[in-house]
XYZ file of C-alpha atoms in Angstrom:
528
model
C 73.609 75.510 166.264
C 75.666 75.891 163.103
C 78.102 78.834 162.991
C 79.458 80.538 159.888
C 81.854 83.441 159.530
C 81.859 86.287 157.055
C 83.413 89.726 156.654
C 79.981 91.369 156.277
C 76.485 90.288 157.291
C 73.767 92.098 155.329
C 70.233 91.927 156.695
C 67.638 92.581 153.993
C 67.571 91.284 150.424
C 65.764 94.323 149.080
C 67.384 96.383 146.322
C 69.652 98.246 148.763
C 70.928 95.107 150.501
C 71.508 93.243 147.238
C 73.272 96.233 145.691
C 75.568 96.437 148.723
C 76.375 92.723 148.483
C 77.139 92.950 144.760
C 79.287 96.046 145.145
C 81.267 94.326 147.929
C 81.716 91.268 145.716
C 83.156 93.432 142.955
C 85.872 94.485 145.417
C 86.472 90.832 146.294
C 84.706 90.959 149.677
C 82.376 88.109 150.666
C 79.094 88.597 152.509
C 76.203 86.687 154.016
C 72.846 88.105 152.880
C 69.729 87.159 154.855
C 66.059 88.025 154.628
C 62.843 86.870 156.262
C 61.120 86.700 152.853
C 61.505 84.088 150.149
C 62.385 84.739 146.503
C 58.878 85.710 145.347
C 58.715 89.231 143.911
C 55.319 90.602 142.893
C 55.085 93.070 140.028
C 54.309 96.552 141.306
C 55.158 100.169 140.557
C 56.638 100.843 143.977
C 59.673 103.154 143.729
C 59.254 103.383 139.965
C 61.261 106.544 139.234
C 65.020 105.988 139.068
C 67.586 108.749 138.730
C 70.357 108.259 136.181
C 72.941 108.182 138.985
C 71.092 105.259 140.588
C 71.254 103.467 137.257
C 75.007 104.136 137.320
C 75.228 102.457 140.743
C 73.333 99.460 139.374
C 75.709 99.492 136.406
C 78.607 99.123 138.843
C 76.635 96.324 140.530
C 76.271 94.496 137.216
C 72.595 95.050 136.289
C 72.635 98.434 134.571
C 72.155 96.977 131.102
C 68.688 95.709 132.007
C 67.669 99.134 133.262
C 68.979 100.693 130.055
C 67.278 98.215 127.722
C 63.892 97.854 129.460
C 63.383 101.087 131.397
C 61.271 103.985 130.143
C 63.498 107.034 129.667
C 61.446 110.053 130.705
C 61.650 113.091 128.469
C 60.119 115.500 130.932
C 57.586 116.355 133.619
C 54.320 118.294 133.310
C 52.424 119.947 136.155
C 48.750 120.927 135.815
C 46.319 122.992 137.863
C 42.818 121.791 137.072
C 42.891 121.693 133.251
C 45.658 124.270 132.855
C 49.270 123.254 132.262
C 51.510 125.270 134.579
C 54.989 123.837 134.065
C 56.660 121.664 131.445
C 60.165 120.641 132.513
C 62.147 118.965 129.731
C 64.842 116.528 130.820
C 68.168 116.798 128.994
C 68.797 114.162 126.347
C 72.107 112.321 126.311
C 73.912 110.392 123.611
C 75.910 108.407 126.161
C 75.323 106.783 129.528
C 71.961 106.737 131.282
C 69.158 109.286 130.939
C 68.471 111.635 133.831
C 65.262 109.810 134.783
C 64.208 106.228 134.039
C 60.961 104.557 135.023
C 61.901 101.070 136.157
C 59.861 99.663 139.068
C 61.468 98.304 142.192
C 60.038 94.838 141.572
C 61.932 94.571 138.269
C 65.078 95.996 139.868
C 64.840 93.311 142.552
C 64.422 90.544 139.969
C 67.542 91.634 138.120
C 69.552 92.008 141.319
C 68.393 88.668 142.739
C 69.455 86.807 139.602
C 72.877 88.448 139.839
C 73.169 87.678 143.557
C 72.390 83.992 142.980
C 75.161 83.824 140.381
C 77.778 85.493 142.597
C 79.931 82.980 144.547
C 81.037 85.594 147.091
C 77.434 86.103 148.298
C 75.922 83.485 150.644
C 72.155 84.028 150.373
C 69.806 82.796 153.119
C 66.070 83.429 152.592
C 63.231 82.773 155.053
C 65.685 83.724 157.773
C 65.014 86.087 160.675
C 67.358 87.829 163.079
C 66.786 86.818 166.685
C 69.460 88.978 168.319
C 72.701 90.827 167.633
C 75.684 91.258 169.960
C 78.662 93.506 169.259
C 82.117 93.196 170.805
C 85.548 94.661 170.081
C 86.391 92.000 167.501
C 83.120 91.755 165.580
C 79.392 91.061 165.623
C 77.490 87.873 166.462
C 73.991 87.444 165.076
C 71.708 84.557 166.022
C 69.275 83.705 163.251
C 66.261 81.437 162.830
C 65.956 79.514 159.558
C 63.693 76.762 158.238
C 66.519 74.321 159.021
C 66.986 75.576 162.608
C 69.241 78.038 164.331
C 72.185 79.686 162.593
C 74.888 81.830 164.161
C 76.790 84.294 161.980
C 80.040 85.813 163.132
C 80.858 88.921 161.082
C 83.283 91.786 161.238
C 80.541 94.234 160.218
C 76.748 94.232 159.869
C 74.615 96.313 157.503
C 70.935 96.734 158.288
C 69.147 97.122 154.944
C 65.917 95.675 156.290
C 63.468 98.481 155.752
C 61.430 100.889 157.836
C 60.739 98.314 160.574
C 64.413 97.376 160.705
C 65.251 94.643 163.178
C 68.888 95.715 163.117
C 68.041 99.302 164.046
C 66.030 98.126 167.045
C 69.170 96.543 168.505
C 71.039 99.863 168.353
C 70.845 102.944 170.594
C 69.479 104.865 167.611
C 66.280 106.892 167.422
C 64.026 106.932 164.343
C 62.117 110.170 164.569
C 60.060 112.491 162.395
C 56.392 112.720 161.522
C 53.674 111.078 159.453
C 50.862 112.430 157.298
C 47.213 111.527 157.842
C 46.244 111.816 154.169
C 45.899 108.472 152.374
C 46.995 107.730 148.825
C 45.805 105.080 146.412
C 48.144 103.555 143.820
C 46.618 101.754 140.862
C 48.680 100.020 138.184
C 46.851 99.443 134.906
C 47.864 98.034 131.542
C 46.592 100.189 128.696
C 47.640 101.461 125.288
C 47.644 105.220 125.892
C 48.830 107.806 123.392
C 50.828 109.786 125.938
C 54.506 110.746 125.765
C 57.000 109.249 128.267
C 56.567 111.994 130.841
C 55.617 112.359 134.476
C 52.254 114.129 134.773
C 51.098 115.723 138.026
C 47.662 117.290 138.589
C 46.630 119.722 141.320
C 42.860 119.909 141.910
C 41.837 117.937 138.800
C 38.087 117.877 138.037
C 37.955 114.115 138.697
C 39.699 114.396 142.100
C 38.834 117.913 143.342
C 40.975 119.585 146.035
C 43.440 116.717 145.829
C 46.120 115.417 143.449
C 46.790 112.753 140.820
C 50.185 111.536 139.613
C 50.636 109.560 136.371
C 53.777 107.645 135.373
C 54.395 105.470 132.274
C 56.005 102.099 132.929
C 57.422 99.261 130.893
C 55.133 96.819 129.039
C 52.279 99.344 128.595
C 51.786 99.685 132.337
C 50.709 102.976 133.907
C 51.144 104.066 137.512
C 48.223 106.154 138.796
C 48.625 107.697 142.254
C 45.577 109.413 143.807
C 45.414 111.531 146.946
C 42.185 110.254 148.489
C 41.834 111.574 152.058
C 40.473 108.885 154.432
C 41.680 105.327 153.916
C 39.777 103.747 151.003
C 38.469 100.178 150.938
C 39.780 98.880 147.605
C 37.341 95.960 147.459
C 34.453 98.351 148.041
C 35.846 100.738 145.414
C 35.865 97.901 142.883
C 32.374 96.686 143.853
C 30.768 100.116 143.571
C 32.596 101.074 140.376
C 34.301 104.020 142.069
C 37.753 102.701 141.216
C 36.747 102.439 137.548
C 35.494 106.029 137.648
C 38.815 107.173 139.112
C 40.700 105.422 136.321
C 38.346 106.725 133.621
C 38.969 110.232 134.926
C 42.587 109.842 133.811
C 42.462 107.637 130.703
C 38.980 108.296 129.320
C 37.314 105.486 127.356
C 40.511 103.495 126.645
C 40.453 99.792 127.450
C 42.540 98.789 130.458
C 43.468 95.878 132.702
C 43.792 96.362 136.456
C 47.151 94.856 137.475
C 47.858 95.976 141.060
C 46.636 98.395 143.675
C 47.550 99.469 147.186
C 47.128 102.330 149.639
C 49.685 104.172 151.722
C 50.336 107.112 153.991
C 53.749 108.714 153.846
C 56.147 109.195 156.723
C 59.176 111.398 157.201
C 61.568 109.603 159.568
C 65.319 109.861 160.044
C 67.680 107.753 162.149
C 69.695 109.762 164.660
C 72.797 107.929 163.431
C 73.443 105.752 160.370
C 76.171 103.764 162.128
C 77.043 102.552 165.584
C 80.403 100.874 165.952
C 80.456 97.907 163.604
C 76.801 98.186 162.583
C 75.459 100.356 159.752
C 72.004 101.332 158.504
C 71.107 101.943 154.862
C 68.009 102.625 152.796
C 64.630 102.720 154.543
C 66.225 101.397 157.749
C 67.994 104.770 157.975
C 65.526 107.178 156.367
C 61.956 107.453 155.147
C 60.853 110.319 152.934
C 57.593 111.520 151.500
C 57.394 110.137 147.936
C 57.648 113.589 146.343
C 60.792 113.681 144.219
C 61.647 109.954 144.331
C 64.259 110.248 147.069
C 63.641 106.974 148.912
C 65.188 104.161 146.895
C 67.432 106.505 144.921
C 69.158 107.642 148.110
C 69.243 104.023 149.300
C 71.338 103.068 146.275
C 73.724 105.906 147.123
C 73.930 104.605 150.712
C 74.943 101.167 149.454
C 77.524 102.536 147.032
C 79.083 104.774 149.680
C 79.256 102.035 152.310
C 80.511 99.313 149.969
C 83.812 100.855 148.936
C 84.584 102.011 152.466
C 83.921 98.590 153.995
C 85.942 96.933 151.238
C 88.968 99.196 151.567
C 89.036 98.796 155.351
C 88.572 95.013 155.203
C 91.295 94.699 152.565
C 93.702 96.730 154.681
C 93.892 99.669 152.288
C 92.367 102.239 154.641
C 92.132 102.824 158.402
C 88.986 101.844 160.242
C 88.274 105.553 160.841
C 87.228 105.777 157.192
C 83.991 104.035 158.172
C 83.049 106.945 160.440
C 82.575 109.074 157.323
C 79.643 106.916 156.166
C 77.360 108.438 158.813
C 78.734 111.922 158.243
C 78.300 111.838 154.458
C 75.113 109.861 154.057
C 73.205 111.291 157.015
C 74.213 114.754 155.827
C 72.701 113.915 152.430
C 69.600 112.531 154.138
C 69.069 115.783 156.037
C 69.063 117.634 152.699
C 66.556 115.179 151.212
C 64.412 115.406 154.351
C 64.220 119.185 154.033
C 63.358 118.993 150.318
C 60.559 116.436 150.718
C 59.182 118.268 153.765
C 58.935 121.465 151.723
C 57.231 119.610 148.868
C 54.789 117.961 151.273
C 53.856 121.303 152.810
C 52.947 122.620 149.362
C 51.434 119.516 147.761
C 49.461 118.273 150.759
C 49.233 121.127 153.288
C 47.872 120.221 156.706
C 46.988 123.736 157.906
C 44.467 126.301 156.738
C 47.260 128.782 156.133
C 49.190 126.230 154.070
C 46.160 125.415 151.926
C 45.484 129.112 151.350
C 49.083 129.730 150.266
C 49.072 126.764 147.871
C 45.760 127.761 146.316
C 46.887 131.348 145.827
C 50.163 130.225 144.215
C 48.384 127.821 141.859
C 45.802 130.409 140.850
C 48.536 132.982 140.236
C 50.695 130.537 138.285
C 47.798 129.901 135.916
C 47.833 133.613 135.018
C 51.327 135.049 135.411
C 54.608 133.354 134.459
C 56.669 134.522 137.463
C 54.469 132.582 139.885
C 55.252 129.262 138.199
C 58.596 129.058 140.007
C 56.720 128.885 143.329
C 54.843 125.724 142.305
C 56.324 122.633 143.971
C 55.089 119.337 142.533
C 58.077 117.440 143.940
C 61.660 118.541 143.275
C 63.238 115.546 141.575
C 66.022 113.743 143.422
C 69.566 114.793 142.648
C 72.511 113.265 144.518
C 74.176 115.910 146.670
C 77.877 116.339 147.208
C 79.682 116.056 150.534
C 81.055 119.549 151.193
C 81.400 118.954 154.951
C 83.175 115.620 154.651
C 86.749 115.452 156.024
C 87.797 113.091 153.209
C 87.066 115.382 150.268
C 89.043 118.406 149.186
C 86.172 120.532 147.849
C 82.435 119.930 147.443
C 82.582 116.174 146.914
C 80.166 116.267 143.988
C 79.700 113.406 141.537
C 82.075 113.370 138.599
C 80.455 114.578 135.366
C 80.244 112.256 132.402
C 81.357 113.011 128.842
C 81.717 110.983 125.639
C 85.293 110.034 124.751
C 87.309 108.421 121.970
C 89.842 106.025 123.459
C 93.273 105.412 121.974
C 94.867 103.569 120.348
C 91.851 101.645 118.997
C 89.587 104.710 118.512
C 86.748 103.156 120.529
C 83.800 105.353 121.484
C 83.557 105.235 125.291
C 82.524 107.555 128.104
C 84.256 108.892 131.175
C 82.153 106.772 133.568
C 83.496 103.596 131.924
C 86.777 104.173 133.744
C 85.292 104.259 137.274
C 86.203 100.902 138.790
C 87.425 99.294 141.993
C 90.336 101.684 142.596
C 90.652 105.441 142.832
C 90.790 107.110 139.441
C 92.972 110.137 138.689
C 91.572 112.023 135.692
C 93.811 114.586 134.003
C 92.100 116.987 131.610
C 95.332 117.851 129.818
C 95.312 121.173 127.943
C 97.840 119.941 125.375
C 99.944 116.957 124.296
C 103.060 117.997 126.241
C 101.225 118.241 129.569
C 99.479 114.936 128.870
C 102.742 113.101 128.285
C 104.646 114.554 131.257
C 101.949 113.964 133.893
C 101.116 110.508 132.548
C 104.759 109.478 132.717
C 105.106 110.751 136.292
C 102.107 108.703 137.468
C 102.781 105.519 135.497
C 104.058 103.524 138.467
C 101.721 104.801 141.179
C 100.321 101.749 142.980
C 96.609 101.507 143.842
C 95.665 104.267 141.425
C 94.142 104.135 137.963
C 94.889 107.062 135.676
C 93.138 108.514 132.652
C 94.477 111.325 130.498
C 91.962 113.239 128.380
C 93.239 115.535 125.643
C 91.301 117.961 123.430
C 90.355 116.693 119.947
C 93.383 116.772 117.659
C 95.953 116.921 120.494
C 96.869 113.230 120.523
C 100.205 112.504 122.235
C 102.237 109.349 121.665
C 103.398 107.284 124.598
C 100.584 108.305 126.934
C 99.066 105.532 129.023
C 95.252 105.292 129.259
C 94.631 108.078 126.782
C 91.295 109.369 125.493
C 90.158 112.337 123.443
C 87.218 114.567 124.299
C 86.030 118.040 125.195
C 86.413 118.657 128.951
C 83.397 119.801 130.942
C 83.194 123.579 131.482
C 85.990 124.809 133.727
C 87.821 121.463 133.775
C 90.638 122.128 131.277
C 93.975 121.671 133.017
C 92.370 120.102 136.106
C 93.130 116.892 137.968
C 90.281 114.968 139.577
C 90.814 112.207 142.124
C 87.629 110.145 141.857
C 86.447 107.644 144.464
C 84.965 104.231 143.575
C 81.486 105.682 144.225
C 82.163 108.323 141.531
C 82.369 111.261 143.955
C 85.273 113.653 143.473
C 87.700 113.552 146.404
C 90.154 116.144 145.034
C 89.804 118.767 142.295
C 93.022 120.710 141.626
C 94.985 122.468 138.925
C 97.440 119.963 137.510
C 100.607 122.044 137.804
C 103.871 120.423 136.767
C 104.484 116.688 136.593
C 106.803 116.880 139.599
C 104.157 118.693 141.660
C 101.513 116.119 140.751
C 103.784 113.231 141.652
C 104.617 114.726 145.050
C 101.020 115.560 145.930
C 99.047 112.545 144.782
C 100.088 110.477 147.810
C 98.755 113.151 150.160
C 95.546 113.362 148.159
C 95.001 109.627 148.592
C 95.752 109.909 152.304
C 93.063 112.569 152.556
C 90.503 110.514 150.610
C 91.126 107.393 152.706
C 90.960 109.140 156.051
C 94.645 108.847 156.922
C 94.868 112.564 157.589
C 92.560 115.405 158.453
C 91.706 117.930 155.750
C 93.462 120.644 157.760
C 97.081 120.876 156.729
C 96.394 119.630 153.209
C 94.947 122.842 151.795
C 98.217 123.517 149.999
C 98.845 119.879 149.021
């Protein structure tokens, strides 16, 4: 049996596993990526709705440009009760970065990621490969694999299970995967049609063509449309086609427009959560760690955040820049986020697809009231859209651990139009929102020689200061003037403090980095 060694073995070449491999490669860390499937990827609208922060993760993985150029930027979301529009949420427009919501199906995300993975020399890709067993010891992990060419043994320092809801890796761990499932079946139909509809999500409660149930409509790239029907008992798609029932369902949404049936499937949703996202040297990410009801698009979006969080921590530990204890915070941060998502999707499921008589009565009363009085509209839950949470309980952040905001900037000395997110890279980033030129120059000078830290000074328009390293001009976000942000490679804020004097900044920044890398507990640093 052939044996190969690697810092990280990643099981699962889905979008989460490939994103993890690419993020590790950006830090200079090699990985072996294996999957039981081959390279075939069928077009489908699975996991179609991508949050802008997920697009930012893919940007850091090297495929964000394709999402930006081909994805459908949603302008809003509309919720209907029968034929009455209840809610019209408008998504904020942006002149920089990625929109808040982009429709870009998982199949196209996988194609872009797979092409990037194949071109990356630090990723050793093995397809049509299954995991036979995994053994963990004090020095690393040994995985025995079966390939078309015979047995393969991989010796790794760490293993990441990104292999989906039926994760083989999870089954080798003392980890429970518990929750509940829903008996109601759903039917997804992808059609190609030229429809005169704006780029918005449209959700229907109790529509005339699907009474007492729901329909969800999403625009996709290349004139594709995602139609998602709540259907009750499991439908037979072949029988639906033969009897014309599927055509009647589609006509109920698009009317007499011509269409082409591209893809269809059925599903029931499950709400499952791993009792731990890590065990020693083995980690779980994406659907291997959590399954959510599809309301709010939390599944793949949170999987991208898992990969981004785990990648920088693995890299910094493997490169000797952080203690191994840093890896313990992956479970704490990402499982904490998963608990929040679990609660949100459970609440949405109780409203959108109630399983009790009392639940159905409450939903029907709310919908009827919302059609008549404005105050009741806030009680309507058609799926609260995913938003990445912060990490307020994490021991390696100083405050709430939220994601750094983005703003447009003008960089000096060449006057280039850039944005704040352009400066998030492989190292920690210290952002100084300087209130004036004098403060900008003094703090920048004090931090000029700080190893392992990138710095960016942002001054208000018209307050340009000579001799400042990494200088940009722009309006700070509300409440950020005079603040210093220590930003992690996954774009979460580790420290948010008043700048103070240059001497104070210089003396404290080392302790801030110690906090963010897990060298010290948060206690004792409150005055740092």
